Amino acid sequence: MSDWVEACGADDIDEEDVMRFDHDGRTFAIYRSPDDEYFATDGLCTHEKVHLADGLVMDDIIECPKHNGRFNYKTGAARGAPVCVNLRTYPVKLDAGKILIQIG
C-alpha cells in the first residue's frame, strides 16, 4: 500500500532550495526547482549520512555540506565524489497548496 504524506506547504520552500522533512523515524529532503517543480529524496547523504537539507541547491543538483558530494535531486543519481551510491527518490504531488510525498 502506498501512502501519500503531507510534507509542507508549497510556499514553505523557496525556489532552488531544499528543506528537511522527518516522518515516522525517517528523514527526507524536499526540493523546489528553478522551474517551480517539487521533488523528494532520502534526506541523508549516502556517503556520511549528513542531512542534505543543510546543503546547497544549484539547478538540479544538491551538494552535501560535509564533503561536497553531489546528487541530481530529480533522479537521485550520484554526480560527484565522494558519493557513489544514488539517493532514493519519491513521487511528489501538489494538492491545494500542499506538497505530498509517496513514501509507501
mmCIF file with all atom_site columns, C-alpha atoms in Angstrom:
data_model
loop_
_atom_site.group_PDB
_atom_site.id
_atom_site.type_symbol
_atom_site.label_atom_id
_atom_site.label_alt_id
_atom_site.label_comp_id
_atom_site.label_asym_id
_atom_site.label_entity_id
_atom_site.label_seq_id
_atom_site.pdbx_PDB_ins_code
_atom_site.Cartn_x
_atom_site.Cartn_y
_atom_site.Cartn_z
_atom_site.occupancy
_atom_site.B_iso_or_equiv
_atom_site.pdbx_formal_charge
_atom_site.auth_seq_id
_atom_site.auth_comp_id
_atom_site.auth_asym_id
_atom_site.auth_atom_id
_atom_site.pdbx_PDB_model_num
ATOM 1   C CA . MET A 1 1   ? 0.000  0.000  0.000   1.00 0.00 ? 1   MET A CA 1
ATOM 2   C CA . SER A 1 2   ? 1.356  3.454  -0.874  1.00 0.00 ? 2   SER A CA 1
ATOM 3   C CA . ASP A 1 3   ? 0.840  6.316  1.481   1.00 0.00 ? 3   ASP A CA 1
ATOM 4   C CA . TRP A 1 4   ? 0.850  9.981  0.489   1.00 0.00 ? 4   TRP A CA 1
ATOM 5   C CA . VAL A 1 5   ? 2.085  12.129 3.367   1.00 0.00 ? 5   VAL A CA 1
ATOM 6   C CA . GLU A 1 6   ? 1.817  15.895 3.648   1.00 0.00 ? 6   GLU A CA 1
ATOM 7   C CA . ALA A 1 7   ? 5.366  17.244 3.904   1.00 0.00 ? 7   ALA A CA 1
ATOM 8   C CA . CYS A 1 8   ? 4.894  21.019 3.865   1.00 0.00 ? 8   CYS A CA 1
ATOM 9   C CA . GLY A 1 9   ? 3.211  23.922 2.170   1.00 0.00 ? 9   GLY A CA 1
ATOM 10  C CA . ALA A 1 10  ? 4.341  24.739 -1.360  1.00 0.00 ? 10  ALA A CA 1
ATOM 11  C CA . ASP A 1 11  ? 5.313  28.244 -0.251  1.00 0.00 ? 11  ASP A CA 1
ATOM 12  C CA . ASP A 1 12  ? 7.457  26.899 2.602   1.00 0.00 ? 12  ASP A CA 1
ATOM 13  C CA . ILE A 1 13  ? 10.308 26.202 0.168   1.00 0.00 ? 13  ILE A CA 1
ATOM 14  C CA . ASP A 1 14  ? 11.998 28.966 -1.774  1.00 0.00 ? 14  ASP A CA 1
ATOM 15  C CA . GLU A 1 15  ? 12.752 28.450 -5.451  1.00 0.00 ? 15  GLU A CA 1
ATOM 16  C CA . GLU A 1 16  ? 16.009 26.486 -5.951  1.00 0.00 ? 16  GLU A CA 1
ATOM 17  C CA . ASP A 1 17  ? 16.114 25.380 -2.314  1.00 0.00 ? 17  ASP A CA 1
ATOM 18  C CA . VAL A 1 18  ? 15.669 22.332 -0.068  1.00 0.00 ? 18  VAL A CA 1
ATOM 19  C CA . MET A 1 19  ? 14.048 21.633 3.275   1.00 0.00 ? 19  MET A CA 1
ATOM 20  C CA . ARG A 1 20  ? 14.149 18.747 5.713   1.00 0.00 ? 20  ARG A CA 1
ATOM 21  C CA . PHE A 1 21  ? 11.072 16.650 6.443   1.00 0.00 ? 21  PHE A CA 1
ATOM 22  C CA . ASP A 1 22  ? 11.012 13.978 9.148   1.00 0.00 ? 22  ASP A CA 1
ATOM 23  C CA . HIS A 1 23  ? 8.313  11.329 9.220   1.00 0.00 ? 23  HIS A CA 1
ATOM 24  C CA . ASP A 1 24  ? 7.985  8.055  11.104  1.00 0.00 ? 24  ASP A CA 1
ATOM 25  C CA . GLY A 1 25  ? 11.673 7.895  12.066  1.00 0.00 ? 25  GLY A CA 1
ATOM 26  C CA . ARG A 1 26  ? 12.895 8.713  8.547   1.00 0.00 ? 26  ARG A CA 1
ATOM 27  C CA . THR A 1 27  ? 14.387 11.881 7.087   1.00 0.00 ? 27  THR A CA 1
ATOM 28  C CA . PHE A 1 28  ? 13.539 13.221 3.636   1.00 0.00 ? 28  PHE A CA 1
ATOM 29  C CA . ALA A 1 29  ? 14.658 16.219 1.615   1.00 0.00 ? 29  ALA A CA 1
ATOM 30  C CA . ILE A 1 30  ? 12.046 18.210 -0.315  1.00 0.00 ? 30  ILE A CA 1
ATOM 31  C CA . TYR A 1 31  ? 13.274 20.370 -3.205  1.00 0.00 ? 31  TYR A CA 1
ATOM 32  C CA . ARG A 1 32  ? 11.833 23.214 -5.271  1.00 0.00 ? 32  ARG A CA 1
ATOM 33  C CA . SER A 1 33  ? 13.473 23.542 -8.666  1.00 0.00 ? 33  SER A CA 1
ATOM 34  C CA . PRO A 1 34  ? 14.153 26.793 -10.555 1.00 0.00 ? 34  PRO A CA 1
ATOM 35  C CA . ASP A 1 35  ? 11.239 25.699 -12.803 1.00 0.00 ? 35  ASP A CA 1
ATOM 36  C CA . ASP A 1 36  ? 8.900  25.675 -9.783  1.00 0.00 ? 36  ASP A CA 1
ATOM 37  C CA . GLU A 1 37  ? 8.639  21.875 -9.650  1.00 0.00 ? 37  GLU A CA 1
ATOM 38  C CA . TYR A 1 38  ? 8.907  19.805 -6.460  1.00 0.00 ? 38  TYR A CA 1
ATOM 39  C CA . PHE A 1 39  ? 10.984 16.691 -5.796  1.00 0.00 ? 39  PHE A CA 1
ATOM 40  C CA . ALA A 1 40  ? 11.802 14.442 -2.832  1.00 0.00 ? 40  ALA A CA 1
ATOM 41  C CA . THR A 1 41  ? 14.728 12.197 -1.905  1.00 0.00 ? 41  THR A CA 1
ATOM 42  C CA . ASP A 1 42  ? 16.073 10.469 1.154   1.00 0.00 ? 42  ASP A CA 1
ATOM 43  C CA . GLY A 1 43  ? 17.279 13.215 3.446   1.00 0.00 ? 43  GLY A CA 1
ATOM 44  C CA . LEU A 1 44  ? 20.704 11.832 4.310   1.00 0.00 ? 44  LEU A CA 1
ATOM 45  C CA . CYS A 1 45  ? 23.786 11.694 2.107   1.00 0.00 ? 45  CYS A CA 1
ATOM 46  C CA . THR A 1 46  ? 24.677 8.142  1.093   1.00 0.00 ? 46  THR A CA 1
ATOM 47  C CA . HIS A 1 47  ? 28.339 8.792  1.938   1.00 0.00 ? 47  HIS A CA 1
ATOM 48  C CA . GLU A 1 48  ? 28.387 10.044 5.560   1.00 0.00 ? 48  GLU A CA 1
ATOM 49  C CA . LYS A 1 49  ? 24.671 10.265 6.497   1.00 0.00 ? 49  LYS A CA 1
ATOM 50  C CA . VAL A 1 50  ? 24.726 14.090 6.737   1.00 0.00 ? 50  VAL A CA 1
ATOM 51  C CA . HIS A 1 51  ? 21.444 15.998 6.353   1.00 0.00 ? 51  HIS A CA 1
ATOM 52  C CA . LEU A 1 52  ? 21.160 17.167 2.759   1.00 0.00 ? 52  LEU A CA 1
ATOM 53  C CA . ALA A 1 53  ? 18.790 19.977 3.775   1.00 0.00 ? 53  ALA A CA 1
ATOM 54  C CA . ASP A 1 54  ? 21.893 21.789 5.065   1.00 0.00 ? 54  ASP A CA 1
ATOM 55  C CA . GLY A 1 55  ? 23.431 21.593 1.593   1.00 0.00 ? 55  GLY A CA 1
ATOM 56  C CA . LEU A 1 56  ? 23.458 23.859 -1.435  1.00 0.00 ? 56  LEU A CA 1
ATOM 57  C CA . VAL A 1 57  ? 20.983 23.556 -4.315  1.00 0.00 ? 57  VAL A CA 1
ATOM 58  C CA . MET A 1 58  ? 22.137 24.624 -7.781  1.00 0.00 ? 58  MET A CA 1
ATOM 59  C CA . ASP A 1 59  ? 19.831 23.935 -10.732 1.00 0.00 ? 59  ASP A CA 1
ATOM 60  C CA . ASP A 1 60  ? 19.022 20.196 -10.345 1.00 0.00 ? 60  ASP A CA 1
ATOM 61  C CA . ILE A 1 61  ? 21.959 19.389 -8.038  1.00 0.00 ? 61  ILE A CA 1
ATOM 62  C CA . ILE A 1 62  ? 22.116 19.113 -4.248  1.00 0.00 ? 62  ILE A CA 1
ATOM 63  C CA . GLU A 1 63  ? 25.604 19.398 -2.788  1.00 0.00 ? 63  GLU A CA 1
ATOM 64  C CA . CYS A 1 64  ? 26.240 17.691 0.551   1.00 0.00 ? 64  CYS A CA 1
ATOM 65  C CA . PRO A 1 65  ? 27.503 20.153 3.165   1.00 0.00 ? 65  PRO A CA 1
ATOM 66  C CA . LYS A 1 66  ? 30.145 17.798 4.598   1.00 0.00 ? 66  LYS A CA 1
ATOM 67  C CA . HIS A 1 67  ? 32.328 16.620 1.705   1.00 0.00 ? 67  HIS A CA 1
ATOM 68  C CA . ASN A 1 68  ? 30.665 18.401 -1.238  1.00 0.00 ? 68  ASN A CA 1
ATOM 69  C CA . GLY A 1 69  ? 29.384 15.219 -2.875  1.00 0.00 ? 69  GLY A CA 1
ATOM 70  C CA . ARG A 1 70  ? 26.683 15.963 -5.416  1.00 0.00 ? 70  ARG A CA 1
ATOM 71  C CA . PHE A 1 71  ? 23.426 14.324 -6.436  1.00 0.00 ? 71  PHE A CA 1
ATOM 72  C CA . ASN A 1 72  ? 20.848 15.072 -9.091  1.00 0.00 ? 72  ASN A CA 1
ATOM 73  C CA . TYR A 1 73  ? 17.802 15.504 -6.857  1.00 0.00 ? 73  TYR A CA 1
ATOM 74  C CA . LYS A 1 74  ? 15.397 14.829 -9.753  1.00 0.00 ? 74  LYS A CA 1
ATOM 75  C CA . THR A 1 75  ? 16.800 11.344 -10.451 1.00 0.00 ? 75  THR A CA 1
ATOM 76  C CA . GLY A 1 76  ? 18.797 10.586 -7.284  1.00 0.00 ? 76  GLY A CA 1
ATOM 77  C CA . ALA A 1 77  ? 21.929 9.938  -9.380  1.00 0.00 ? 77  ALA A CA 1
ATOM 78  C CA . ALA A 1 78  ? 25.284 10.408 -7.643  1.00 0.00 ? 78  ALA A CA 1
ATOM 79  C CA . ARG A 1 79  ? 27.117 13.115 -9.608  1.00 0.00 ? 79  ARG A CA 1
ATOM 80  C CA . GLY A 1 80  ? 30.360 13.836 -7.791  1.00 0.00 ? 80  GLY A CA 1
ATOM 81  C CA . ALA A 1 81  ? 32.902 12.261 -5.494  1.00 0.00 ? 81  ALA A CA 1
ATOM 82  C CA . PRO A 1 82  ? 32.972 11.159 -2.803  1.00 0.00 ? 82  PRO A CA 1
ATOM 83  C CA . VAL A 1 83  ? 29.381 9.933  -3.286  1.00 0.00 ? 83  VAL A CA 1
ATOM 84  C CA . CYS A 1 84  ? 28.922 6.840  -5.448  1.00 0.00 ? 84  CYS A CA 1
ATOM 85  C CA . VAL A 1 85  ? 25.594 5.446  -4.196  1.00 0.00 ? 85  VAL A CA 1
ATOM 86  C CA . ASN A 1 86  ? 22.438 7.036  -5.619  1.00 0.00 ? 86  ASN A CA 1
ATOM 87  C CA . LEU A 1 87  ? 19.743 8.626  -3.460  1.00 0.00 ? 87  LEU A CA 1
ATOM 88  C CA . ARG A 1 88  ? 16.292 7.101  -3.351  1.00 0.00 ? 88  ARG A CA 1
ATOM 89  C CA . THR A 1 89  ? 13.668 9.408  -4.852  1.00 0.00 ? 89  THR A CA 1
ATOM 90  C CA . TYR A 1 90  ? 9.953  9.627  -4.051  1.00 0.00 ? 90  TYR A CA 1
ATOM 91  C CA . PRO A 1 91  ? 6.925  10.711 -6.091  1.00 0.00 ? 91  PRO A CA 1
ATOM 92  C CA . VAL A 1 92  ? 5.643  14.185 -5.236  1.00 0.00 ? 92  VAL A CA 1
ATOM 93  C CA . LYS A 1 93  ? 2.325  15.866 -5.904  1.00 0.00 ? 93  LYS A CA 1
ATOM 94  C CA . LEU A 1 94  ? 0.923  19.281 -5.183  1.00 0.00 ? 94  LEU A CA 1
ATOM 95  C CA . ASP A 1 95  ? -2.593 19.365 -3.729  1.00 0.00 ? 95  ASP A CA 1
ATOM 96  C CA . ALA A 1 96  ? -4.328 22.567 -2.601  1.00 0.00 ? 96  ALA A CA 1
ATOM 97  C CA . GLY A 1 97  ? -1.015 24.320 -1.935  1.00 0.00 ? 97  GLY A CA 1
ATOM 98  C CA . LYS A 1 98  ? 0.445  21.375 -0.003  1.00 0.00 ? 98  LYS A CA 1
ATOM 99  C CA . ILE A 1 99  ? 3.341  19.155 -1.039  1.00 0.00 ? 99  ILE A CA 1
ATOM 100 C CA . LEU A 1 100 ? 2.702  15.440 -0.562  1.00 0.00 ? 100 LEU A CA 1
ATOM 101 C CA . ILE A 1 101 ? 5.240  12.669 -0.993  1.00 0.00 ? 101 ILE A CA 1
ATOM 102 C CA . GLN A 1 102 ? 4.540  8.998  -1.570  1.00 0.00 ? 102 GLN A CA 1
ATOM 103 C CA . ILE A 1 103 ? 6.614  7.055  0.923   1.00 0.00 ? 103 ILE A CA 1
ATOM 104 C CA . GLY A 1 104 ? 4.932  3.660  0.906   1.00 0.00 ? 104 GLY A CA 1
#
